[in-house]
Amino acid sequence: MYKNKVEICGINTSDLKTLTDEEKRLLLDKMKAGDSAARDELIYGNLRLVLSIIQRFSGRRENPDDLFQVGCIGLIKAVDNFNTELDVKFSTYAVPMIIGEIRRYIRDNNSIRISRSVRDLAYRALQAREELTREKECEPSIDEIAKKLSVPREALQQAMEAIVEPISLYEPVYNESGDAIYVMDQLSDTSAQEEHWLEHVALADAMKKLSEREKRIIEMRFYHGKTQMEIAESIGISQAQVSRLEKGALERMRKEI
């Protein structure tokens, strides 16, 4: 993906450096000790991470240079706020920070304009939710937030819904060993019926070429309308493994058909 020269914000992406986890840890320690050069190196060494994240938003017709710059702001915030005492990888902490910054930018620049008062109420609600969460040590209800802000529940709910960005069914929500789990993988289909699958002779023949585990996954996923998580719990493997087996089985079935 990075072999060819691509210019973004005046940077040749083929020249971007990749840091190991150990190098990141050492640079973070130096930065905390006041080494500004280490901070700069850490930021530059994670630009590939920003580049990979903005590709998730490529279908939104946003300017890649703008998204890259906004993503870099999220990266800088992650660098400056990362707690080295926690047993967490830097990238694990940085990714949601970068994504959050980009989503805020897209939301604030959305062609569907939200009134200033509604947006302000939503942001006040987010702040109130954080405060209540710290006080109660649990997620507050919409009624508790409305009471804290002294606003009608309906108005608060509408304001919160107004700033929610639609999520693509193909939005990755989890990765394990390179196998992505998408939003659509979390959804079940209760309308699936037996005739949709096994009544077709070619499809039935293709099913016979699968292993017993693959057959079970395909039947539970499409015949019984189960989610990948439900299947994983049922047969005792991870959701990533279910996803990998499902994709492999479907690919072989397509070839057979």
XYZ file of N, CA and C in Angstrom:
771
model
N 0.815 -1.199 0.000
C 0.000 0.000 0.000
C 0.851 1.253 0.000
N 2.026 1.208 0.548
C 2.857 2.395 0.677
C 4.039 2.395 -0.292
N 4.098 1.413 -1.200
C 5.265 1.327 -2.070
C 5.322 2.475 -3.056
N 4.150 2.905 -3.584
C 4.122 3.983 -4.548
C 4.128 5.319 -3.839
N 4.693 6.315 -4.505
C 4.770 7.642 -3.921
C 3.400 8.301 -3.940
N 2.921 8.728 -2.773
C 1.662 9.445 -2.646
C 1.928 10.695 -1.823
N 1.570 11.835 -2.376
C 1.763 13.099 -1.667
C 0.492 13.465 -0.927
N 0.594 13.715 0.364
C -0.530 14.184 1.145
C -0.009 15.223 2.122
N -0.585 16.414 2.031
C -0.109 17.542 2.839
C 1.387 17.787 2.611
N 1.851 17.535 1.388
C 3.257 17.772 1.068
C 4.193 16.704 1.574
N 3.660 15.606 2.112
C 4.484 14.519 2.659
C 4.453 13.331 1.712
N 5.618 12.799 1.401
C 5.703 11.580 0.592
C 5.461 10.396 1.523
N 4.298 9.752 1.381
C 3.927 8.697 2.320
C 4.828 7.471 2.245
N 5.531 7.304 1.128
C 6.430 6.157 1.022
C 7.660 6.308 1.916
N 7.905 7.527 2.379
C 9.063 7.777 3.243
C 8.717 7.739 4.731
N 7.439 7.553 5.041
C 7.029 7.594 6.442
C 7.641 6.433 7.226
N 8.118 6.760 8.399
C 8.771 5.773 9.252
C 7.737 5.007 10.076
N 8.052 3.771 10.419
C 7.207 2.973 11.301
C 8.000 2.614 12.552
N 7.448 2.940 13.699
C 8.117 2.666 14.977
C 7.620 1.358 15.576
N 8.509 0.645 16.233
C 8.108 -0.548 16.972
C 7.495 -0.115 18.295
N 6.805 -1.028 18.964
C 6.222 -0.708 20.271
C 7.300 -0.300 21.274
N 8.457 -0.961 21.195
C 9.547 -0.640 22.110
C 10.093 0.758 21.834
N 10.227 1.113 20.561
C 10.708 2.455 20.212
C 9.721 3.523 20.679
N 8.436 3.241 20.547
C 7.421 4.190 21.016
C 7.526 4.384 22.515
N 7.711 3.279 23.228
C 7.810 3.359 24.692
C 9.021 4.182 25.117
N 10.151 3.969 24.463
C 11.363 4.722 24.796
C 11.188 6.215 24.501
N 10.578 6.527 23.374
C 10.354 7.932 23.008
C 9.371 8.600 23.967
N 8.363 7.852 24.397
C 7.404 8.400 25.359
C 8.082 8.716 26.683
N 8.960 7.823 27.117
C 9.699 8.064 28.361
C 10.593 9.295 28.239
N 11.267 9.425 27.085
C 12.127 10.602 26.868
C 11.305 11.881 26.822
N 10.144 11.810 26.176
C 9.283 12.972 26.066
C 8.797 13.432 27.442
N 8.414 12.463 28.286
C 7.953 12.794 29.636
C 9.069 13.426 30.463
N 10.307 13.114 30.069
C 11.456 13.701 30.762
C 11.817 15.076 30.212
N 11.043 15.551 29.231
C 11.262 16.889 28.700
C 11.985 16.959 27.372
N 12.160 15.826 26.705
C 12.861 15.803 25.423
C 11.880 16.141 24.303
N 11.910 17.366 23.797
C 10.978 17.792 22.756
C 11.261 17.096 21.421
N 12.527 16.756 21.184
C 12.878 16.064 19.947
C 12.240 14.675 19.909
N 12.161 14.044 21.070
C 11.530 12.719 21.154
C 10.042 12.830 20.829
N 9.411 13.914 21.277
C 7.992 14.148 20.979
C 7.776 14.281 19.473
N 8.619 15.064 18.825
C 8.509 15.248 17.379
C 8.709 13.930 16.639
N 9.691 13.150 17.086
C 9.964 11.865 16.438
C 8.804 10.901 16.624
N 8.178 10.951 17.803
C 7.039 10.080 18.087
C 5.850 10.444 17.201
N 5.616 11.732 17.020
C 4.519 12.182 16.157
C 4.780 11.754 14.720
N 5.972 12.051 14.220
C 6.305 11.710 12.836
C 6.286 10.193 12.623
N 6.700 9.450 13.627
C 6.751 7.996 13.513
C 5.391 7.323 13.553
N 4.320 8.110 13.816
C 2.972 7.549 13.855
C 2.064 8.127 12.770
N 2.657 8.821 11.801
C 1.857 9.401 10.725
C 1.225 8.316 9.843
N 1.885 7.164 9.747
C 1.289 6.051 8.988
C -0.039 5.624 9.630
N -0.084 5.692 10.960
C -1.302 5.331 11.673
C -2.438 6.269 11.273
N -2.130 7.558 11.215
C -3.130 8.549 10.791
C -3.572 8.258 9.360
N -2.598 7.963 8.510
C -2.887 7.693 7.100
C -3.818 6.493 6.951
N -3.578 5.443 7.721
C -4.419 4.245 7.618
C -5.831 4.530 8.107
N -5.965 5.394 9.110
C -7.280 5.694 9.670
C -8.120 6.548 8.724
N -7.505 7.528 8.065
C -8.301 8.411 7.197
C -8.847 7.650 5.987
N -8.241 6.496 5.670
C -8.758 5.710 4.545
C -10.120 5.116 4.860
N -10.456 5.009 6.151
C -11.793 4.535 6.527
C -12.868 5.538 6.098
N -12.463 6.791 5.940
C -13.422 7.849 5.624
C -13.347 8.256 4.153
N -12.729 7.416 3.319
C -12.512 7.776 1.917
C -13.814 7.893 1.135
N -14.873 7.211 1.570
C -16.137 7.263 0.847
C -16.979 8.478 1.160
N -16.489 9.379 1.991
C -17.288 10.533 2.417
C -17.012 11.789 1.602
N -16.181 11.674 0.593
C -15.873 12.792 -0.303
C -15.247 13.978 0.440
N -14.554 13.682 1.501
C -13.825 14.721 2.219
C -12.428 14.855 1.619
N -11.853 16.033 1.734
C -10.511 16.270 1.227
C -9.509 15.476 2.068
N -8.731 14.556 1.455
C -7.778 13.737 2.224
C -6.768 14.578 2.997
N -6.315 15.689 2.399
C -5.361 16.553 3.096
C -5.973 17.112 4.381
N -7.250 17.514 4.301
C -7.923 18.056 5.483
C -8.066 16.988 6.558
N -8.488 15.787 6.143
C -8.656 14.692 7.106
C -7.322 14.315 7.737
N -6.263 14.335 6.937
C -4.941 13.989 7.459
C -4.498 15.005 8.514
N -4.710 16.282 8.230
C -4.329 17.315 9.190
C -5.135 17.199 10.479
N -6.440 16.937 10.341
C -7.283 16.774 11.528
C -6.863 15.526 12.307
N -6.544 14.458 11.571
C -6.077 13.239 12.230
C -4.783 13.457 12.984
N -3.916 14.314 12.438
C -2.651 14.632 13.115
C -2.900 15.379 14.423
N -3.964 16.191 14.459
C -4.325 16.872 15.711
C -4.692 15.836 16.764
N -5.480 14.826 16.349
C -5.831 13.748 17.278
C -4.608 12.985 17.732
N -3.669 12.763 16.826
C -2.423 12.067 17.172
C -1.627 12.870 18.195
N -1.514 14.165 17.977
C -0.767 15.027 18.906
C -1.408 15.008 20.293
N -2.734 15.044 20.329
C -3.435 14.976 21.615
C -3.140 13.647 22.313
N -3.098 12.570 21.526
C -2.801 11.252 22.090
C -1.381 11.199 22.645
N -0.436 11.770 21.900
C 0.954 11.810 22.342
C 1.083 12.591 23.649
N 0.425 13.736 23.712
C 0.562 14.616 24.879
C -0.179 14.104 26.109
N -1.190 13.262 25.915
C -2.010 12.829 27.046
C -1.839 11.362 27.418
N -1.010 10.630 26.676
C -0.842 9.210 26.951
C -0.154 8.986 28.295
N -0.699 8.073 29.071
C -0.149 7.736 30.389
C 0.731 6.503 30.256
N 2.026 6.688 30.376
C 2.973 5.575 30.199
C 2.901 4.558 31.337
N 2.224 4.911 32.425
C 2.135 3.989 33.559
C 1.078 2.910 33.343
N 0.195 3.142 32.374
C -0.845 2.158 32.094
C -0.310 1.069 31.177
N -0.784 -0.139 31.372
C -0.348 -1.269 30.545
C -1.188 -1.321 29.262
N -1.020 -0.285 28.438
C -1.786 -0.153 27.202
C -0.842 0.267 26.089
N -0.987 -0.337 24.914
C -0.183 0.080 23.775
C -0.571 1.490 23.352
N 0.404 2.236 22.863
C 0.124 3.605 22.439
C -0.916 3.638 21.321
N -0.801 2.728 20.352
C -1.736 2.722 19.223
C -3.161 2.435 19.684
N -3.313 1.593 20.711
C -4.638 1.294 21.256
C -5.290 2.547 21.803
N -4.475 3.409 22.400
C -4.971 4.672 22.952
C -5.169 5.717 21.852
N -4.267 5.741 20.882
C -4.268 6.801 19.874
C -5.372 6.656 18.839
N -5.694 5.427 18.438
C -6.669 5.219 17.359
C -8.016 5.882 17.652
N -8.653 5.620 18.819
C -9.939 6.292 19.070
C -9.812 7.809 19.183
N -8.655 8.303 19.642
C -8.441 9.747 19.712
C -8.437 10.357 18.314
N -7.747 9.696 17.390
C -7.658 10.182 16.008
C -9.021 10.101 15.328
N -9.691 8.954 15.488
C -11.012 8.774 14.881
C -11.992 9.807 15.435
N -11.952 10.032 16.737
C -12.850 11.003 17.360
C -12.650 12.403 16.811
N -11.396 12.780 16.615
C -11.086 14.107 16.086
C -11.622 14.249 14.663
N -11.449 13.206 13.857
C -11.932 13.245 12.467
C -13.450 13.278 12.428
N -14.094 12.504 13.275
C -15.565 12.491 13.294
C -16.127 13.838 13.739
N -15.479 14.467 14.697
C -15.939 15.803 15.115
C -15.821 16.792 13.969
N -14.717 16.696 13.237
C -14.518 17.586 12.089
C -15.607 17.370 11.043
N -15.880 16.110 10.712
C -16.904 15.800 9.709
C -18.275 16.249 10.193
N -18.548 16.004 11.473
C -19.839 16.397 12.028
C -20.027 17.909 11.991
N -18.997 18.640 12.376
C -19.100 20.100 12.418
C -19.140 20.718 11.027
N -18.650 19.982 10.013
C -18.647 20.494 8.650
C -19.679 19.796 7.777
N -20.630 19.131 8.420
C -21.660 18.407 7.685
C -22.551 19.374 6.938
N -22.957 18.966 5.713
C -23.835 19.819 4.910
C -25.215 19.960 5.534
N -25.600 18.977 6.371
C -26.861 19.085 7.108
C -26.574 19.896 8.356
N -26.965 21.141 8.351
C -26.606 22.052 9.420
C -27.493 21.839 10.650
N -26.873 21.795 11.785
C -27.577 21.678 13.056
C -27.522 23.039 13.726
N -28.651 23.482 14.274
C -28.686 24.808 14.883
C -27.692 24.912 16.024
N -27.202 26.110 16.248
C -26.187 26.343 17.285
C -26.712 25.939 18.662
N -27.981 26.262 18.931
C -28.541 25.960 20.253
C -28.632 24.459 20.497
N -29.030 23.719 19.447
C -29.140 22.260 19.585
C -27.756 21.650 19.788
N -26.771 22.114 19.007
C -25.414 21.589 19.127
C -24.825 21.911 20.501
N -25.070 23.131 20.988
C -24.557 23.528 22.307
C -25.169 22.665 23.409
N -26.475 22.387 23.282
C -27.136 21.539 24.281
C -26.542 20.140 24.272
N -26.273 19.612 23.074
C -25.699 18.267 22.961
C -24.320 18.215 23.604
N -23.493 19.231 23.378
C -22.146 19.249 23.959
C -22.200 19.413 25.476
N -23.167 20.221 25.964
C -23.345 20.345 27.418
C -23.759 19.001 28.009
N -24.591 18.268 27.267
C -25.045 16.958 27.731
C -23.884 15.976 27.808
N -22.991 16.030 26.811
C -21.828 15.148 26.833
C -20.942 15.437 28.037
N -20.766 16.724 28.325
C -19.957 17.108 29.482
C -20.626 16.664 30.783
N -21.957 16.849 30.855
C -22.697 16.438 32.052
C -22.632 14.928 32.233
N -22.678 14.192 31.115
C -22.606 12.728 31.201
C -21.265 12.289 31.768
N -20.187 12.935 31.338
C -18.864 12.604 31.866
C -18.786 12.890 33.369
N -19.338 14.045 33.794
C -19.304 14.407 35.216
C -20.107 13.416 36.054
N -21.310 13.060 35.571
C -22.148 12.111 36.298
C -21.514 10.717 36.344
N -20.845 10.349 35.267
C -20.177 9.046 35.223
C -19.074 8.975 36.273
N -18.318 10.079 36.408
C -17.262 10.117 37.433
C -17.857 10.070 38.842
N -18.972 10.793 39.040
C -19.587 10.847 40.370
C -20.224 9.506 40.760
N -20.964 8.907 39.814
C -21.725 7.697 40.112
C -20.961 6.415 39.811
N -19.838 6.560 39.026
C -19.043 5.415 38.581
C -19.872 4.441 37.754
N -20.827 4.979 37.013
C -21.618 4.192 36.069
C -22.256 5.152 35.072
N -22.723 4.609 33.940
C -23.311 5.429 32.888
C -24.654 6.004 33.356
N -24.846 7.336 33.327
C -26.114 7.942 33.768
C -27.205 7.755 32.718
N -28.451 7.811 33.141
C -29.576 7.705 32.221
C -29.844 9.067 31.592
N -30.635 9.083 30.529
C -30.986 10.332 29.863
C -31.768 11.237 30.804
N -32.567 10.636 31.690
C -33.346 11.421 32.656
C -32.436 12.116 33.670
N -31.387 11.425 34.103
C -30.448 12.017 35.059
C -29.688 13.189 34.442
N -29.323 13.041 33.168
C -28.615 14.130 32.484
C -29.547 15.321 32.308
N -30.811 15.046 31.910
C -31.795 16.123 31.728
C -32.037 16.872 33.036
N -32.096 16.134 34.138
C -32.307 16.759 35.446
C -31.126 17.636 35.828
N -29.913 17.175 35.559
C -28.713 17.949 35.900
C -28.663 19.253 35.102
N -29.117 19.204 33.843
C -29.078 20.388 32.985
C -30.357 21.215 33.074
N -31.366 20.682 33.787
C -32.666 21.362 33.919
C -33.306 21.642 32.562
N -33.321 20.615 31.724
C -33.943 20.735 30.395
C -34.911 19.575 30.213
N -35.928 19.739 29.334
C -36.868 18.642 29.078
C -36.152 17.428 28.480
N -36.597 16.252 28.871
C -35.989 15.014 28.383
C -36.044 14.930 26.860
N -37.195 15.309 26.268
C -37.371 15.209 24.823
C -36.385 16.103 24.072
N -36.198 17.314 24.574
C -35.269 18.251 23.922
C -33.842 17.727 23.987
N -33.487 17.147 25.137
C -32.140 16.603 25.294
C -31.922 15.420 24.356
N -32.908 14.539 24.269
C -32.789 13.367 23.416
C -32.645 13.765 21.952
N -33.414 14.753 21.512
C -33.326 15.220 20.129
C -31.960 15.822 19.836
N -31.422 16.566 20.806
C -30.112 17.193 20.619
C -29.019 16.140 20.513
N -29.092 15.100 21.349
C -28.093 14.039 21.314
C -28.163 13.266 19.998
N -29.372 13.017 19.524
C -29.536 12.286 18.265
C -29.048 13.113 17.079
N -29.144 14.443 17.186
C -28.779 15.320 16.070
C -27.291 15.291 15.765
N -26.453 15.014 16.770
C -25.009 15.040 16.543
C -24.422 13.656 16.317
N -25.275 12.624 16.320
C -24.787 11.265 16.085
C -24.518 11.087 14.599
N -23.315 10.648 14.279
C -22.930 10.424 12.889
C -23.356 9.031 12.455
N -24.018 8.909 11.282
C -24.396 7.581 10.798
C -23.162 6.694 10.634
N -23.291 5.427 10.978
C -22.175 4.484 10.899
C -22.413 3.509 9.751
N -21.412 3.300 8.960
C -21.511 2.350 7.859
C -21.564 0.923 8.400
N -22.304 0.054 7.703
C -22.335 -1.356 8.082
C -20.966 -2.001 7.935
N -20.103 -1.364 7.138
C -18.765 -1.901 6.908
C -17.717 -1.207 7.773
N -18.168 -0.482 8.809
C -17.241 0.149 9.747
C -16.592 -0.929 10.612
N -15.262 -1.034 10.606
C -14.608 -2.040 11.453
C -14.706 -1.651 12.916
N -15.121 -2.596 13.758
C -15.255 -2.308 15.181
C -14.235 -3.063 16.020
N -13.531 -4.023 15.391
C -12.575 -4.824 16.159
C -11.650 -5.529 15.189
N -10.413 -5.703 15.588
C -9.450 -6.436 14.762
C -8.702 -7.434 15.613
N -8.529 -8.647 15.085
C -7.719 -9.664 15.776
C -6.891 -10.382 14.732
N -5.588 -10.222 14.824
C -4.661 -10.873 13.885
C -4.992 -10.543 12.439
N -5.399 -9.302 12.203
C -5.682 -8.864 10.843
C -7.076 -9.188 10.352
N -7.893 -9.888 11.146
C -9.260 -10.223 10.753
C -10.199 -9.184 11.352
N -10.828 -8.380 10.489
C -11.696 -7.306 10.955
C -13.101 -7.811 11.250
N -13.701 -7.272 12.310
C -15.097 -7.511 12.626
C -15.832 -6.217 12.299
N -16.863 -6.285 11.441
C -17.581 -5.105 11.005
C -18.916 -4.968 11.731
N -19.506 -3.770 11.636
C -20.793 -3.528 12.278
C -21.817 -4.553 11.811
N -21.841 -4.852 10.499
C -22.825 -5.797 9.970
C -22.675 -7.185 10.589
N -21.468 -7.524 11.079
C -21.251 -8.823 11.706
C -21.914 -8.916 13.073
N -22.301 -7.747 13.631
C -22.922 -7.729 14.953
C -24.446 -7.848 14.865
N -24.986 -7.835 13.645
C -26.427 -7.819 13.461
C -26.951 -9.211 13.156
N -28.143 -9.495 13.647
C -28.776 -10.773 13.350
C -29.928 -10.559 12.379
N -30.331 -11.625 11.697
C -31.426 -11.559 10.736
C -32.478 -12.574 11.138
N -33.525 -12.105 11.824
C -34.568 -13.016 12.305
C -35.539 -13.409 11.211
N -35.419 -12.816 10.021
C -36.337 -13.123 8.935
C -35.838 -14.279 8.063
N -34.623 -14.782 8.363
C -34.056 -15.858 7.542
C -34.918 -17.115 7.655
N -35.180 -17.758 6.538
C -35.996 -18.965 6.519
C -35.215 -20.094 5.853
N -35.572 -21.341 6.156
C -34.837 -22.508 5.654
C -34.805 -22.550 4.134
N -35.942 -22.163 3.477
C -35.974 -22.264 2.032
C -35.016 -21.317 1.352
N -34.547 -20.298 2.077
C -33.600 -19.360 1.494
C -32.278 -20.043 1.170
N -31.995 -21.171 1.836
C -30.690 -21.808 1.665
C -30.776 -23.212 1.074
N -31.237 -24.161 1.862
C -31.049 -25.561 1.499
C -31.975 -26.071 0.410
N -33.016 -25.302 0.009
C -33.887 -25.783 -1.049
C -33.211 -25.711 -2.417
N -32.175 -24.910 -2.520
C -31.490 -24.766 -3.804
C -30.452 -25.887 -3.937
N -30.578 -26.688 -4.974
C -29.714 -27.866 -5.132
C -28.247 -27.496 -5.207
N -27.914 -26.477 -5.996
C -26.515 -26.079 -6.150
C -25.935 -25.617 -4.828
N -26.741 -24.927 -4.065
C -26.288 -24.437 -2.775
C -26.094 -25.596 -1.801
N -27.013 -26.543 -1.843
C -26.904 -27.716 -0.966
C -25.653 -28.516 -1.298
N -25.357 -28.655 -2.584
C -24.153 -29.377 -2.991
C -22.895 -28.656 -2.521
N -22.922 -27.332 -2.608
C -21.769 -26.548 -2.163
C -21.567 -26.702 -0.667
N -22.659 -26.799 0.084
C -22.576 -26.963 1.534
C -21.892 -28.287 1.890
N -22.082 -29.298 1.052
C -21.505 -30.617 1.336
C -19.977 -30.590 1.297
N -19.399 -29.624 0.598
C -17.946 -29.532 0.480
C -17.301 -28.878 1.706
N -18.129 -28.377 2.625
C -17.596 -27.689 3.797
C -17.327 -28.667 4.934
N -16.458 -28.257 5.851
C -16.216 -29.060 7.047
C -17.448 -28.954 7.954
N -17.528 -29.840 8.946
C -18.675 -29.829 9.855
C -18.776 -28.496 10.602
N -17.631 -27.956 11.013
C -17.650 -26.673 11.734
C -18.136 -25.550 10.813
N -17.657 -25.557 9.570
C -18.071 -24.521 8.619
C -19.564 -24.620 8.329
N -20.062 -25.848 8.164
C -21.498 -26.039 7.925
C -22.307 -25.471 9.084
N -21.841 -25.763 10.285
C -22.572 -25.306 11.465
C -22.607 -23.782 11.531
N -21.466 -23.171 11.212
C -21.398 -21.702 11.244
C -22.322 -21.095 10.188
N -22.285 -21.629 8.971
C -23.133 -21.109 7.897
C -24.610 -21.287 8.230
N -24.960 -22.453 8.747
C -26.359 -22.704 9.088
C -26.837 -21.786 10.212
N -26.007 -21.610 11.257
C -26.398 -20.744 12.372
C -26.468 -19.282 11.946
N -25.535 -18.901 11.075
C -25.451 -17.494 10.661
C -26.610 -17.100 9.753
N -26.911 -17.960 8.743
C -27.880 -17.574 7.725
C -29.226 -18.301 7.837
N -29.219 -19.496 8.409
C -30.464 -20.247 8.561
C -31.171 -19.845 9.856
N -30.382 -19.724 10.946
C -30.970 -19.373 12.235
C -30.855 -17.879 12.559
N -30.141 -17.119 11.713
C -30.063 -15.670 11.917
C -29.250 -15.255 13.129
N -28.230 -16.052 13.500
C -27.409 -15.739 14.667
C -26.314 -14.734 14.312
N -25.884 -13.941 15.303
C -24.744 -13.053 15.102
C -23.461 -13.865 15.254
N -22.352 -13.294 14.790
C -21.073 -13.991 14.931
C -20.712 -14.167 16.404
N -21.054 -13.204 17.239
C -20.757 -13.326 18.661
C -21.534 -14.475 19.283
N -22.813 -14.615 18.909
C -23.628 -15.716 19.434
C -23.071 -17.067 18.982
N -22.630 -17.136 17.730
C -22.053 -18.382 17.219
C -20.758 -18.712 17.958
N -19.931 -17.677 18.175
C -18.663 -17.879 18.867
C -18.884 -18.452 20.265
N -19.863 -17.907 20.977
C -20.168 -18.398 22.328
C -20.704 -19.828 22.285
N -21.471 -20.141 21.223
C -22.090 -21.460 21.120
C -21.073 -22.559 20.857
N -20.091 -22.283 19.980
C -19.149 -23.346 19.609
C -17.781 -23.199 20.295
N -17.622 -22.152 21.098
C -16.427 -22.048 21.920
C -15.170 -21.549 21.233
N -15.316 -20.644 20.259
C -14.149 -20.017 19.628
C -14.357 -18.509 19.625
N -13.340 -17.754 19.182
C -13.459 -16.297 19.188
C -14.307 -15.826 18.008
N -14.825 -14.591 18.123
C -15.620 -14.027 17.037
C -14.763 -13.834 15.784
N -13.484 -13.493 15.974
C -12.594 -13.329 14.823
C -12.445 -14.644 14.068
N -12.363 -15.760 14.809
C -12.260 -17.068 14.161
C -13.542 -17.406 13.402
N -14.687 -17.064 13.994
C -15.966 -17.286 13.306
C -16.003 -16.503 12.010
N -15.568 -15.245 12.083
C -15.559 -14.390 10.896
C -14.673 -14.972 9.806
N -13.473 -15.438 10.200
C -12.533 -15.996 9.233
C -13.093 -17.286 8.598
N -13.669 -18.162 9.407
C -14.233 -19.407 8.897
C -15.432 -19.145 7.989
N -16.260 -18.183 8.389
C -17.441 -17.844 7.582
C -17.040 -17.327 6.202
N -16.071 -16.404 6.176
C -15.634 -15.829 4.907
C -15.003 -16.884 4.005
N -14.207 -17.767 4.598
C -13.585 -18.820 3.812
C -14.614 -19.784 3.243
N -15.618 -20.133 4.067
C -16.662 -21.061 3.618
C -17.487 -20.445 2.494
N -17.860 -19.190 2.633
C -18.654 -18.516 1.594
C -17.879 -18.414 0.286
N -16.572 -18.164 0.402
C -15.764 -18.048 -0.803
C -15.725 -19.387 -1.557
N -15.559 -20.487 -0.823
C -15.540 -21.800 -1.470
C -16.899 -22.148 -2.060
N -17.960 -21.747 -1.367
C -19.312 -22.003 -1.870
C -19.580 -21.243 -3.167
N -19.085 -20.010 -3.226
C -19.265 -19.212 -4.447
C -18.577 -19.889 -5.626
N -17.379 -20.409 -5.380
C -16.637 -21.080 -6.452
C -17.367 -22.345 -6.916
N -17.933 -23.079 -5.971
C -18.659 -24.309 -6.314
C -19.907 -23.994 -7.133
N -20.608 -22.931 -6.727
C -21.855 -22.573 -7.408
C -21.581 -21.990 -8.787
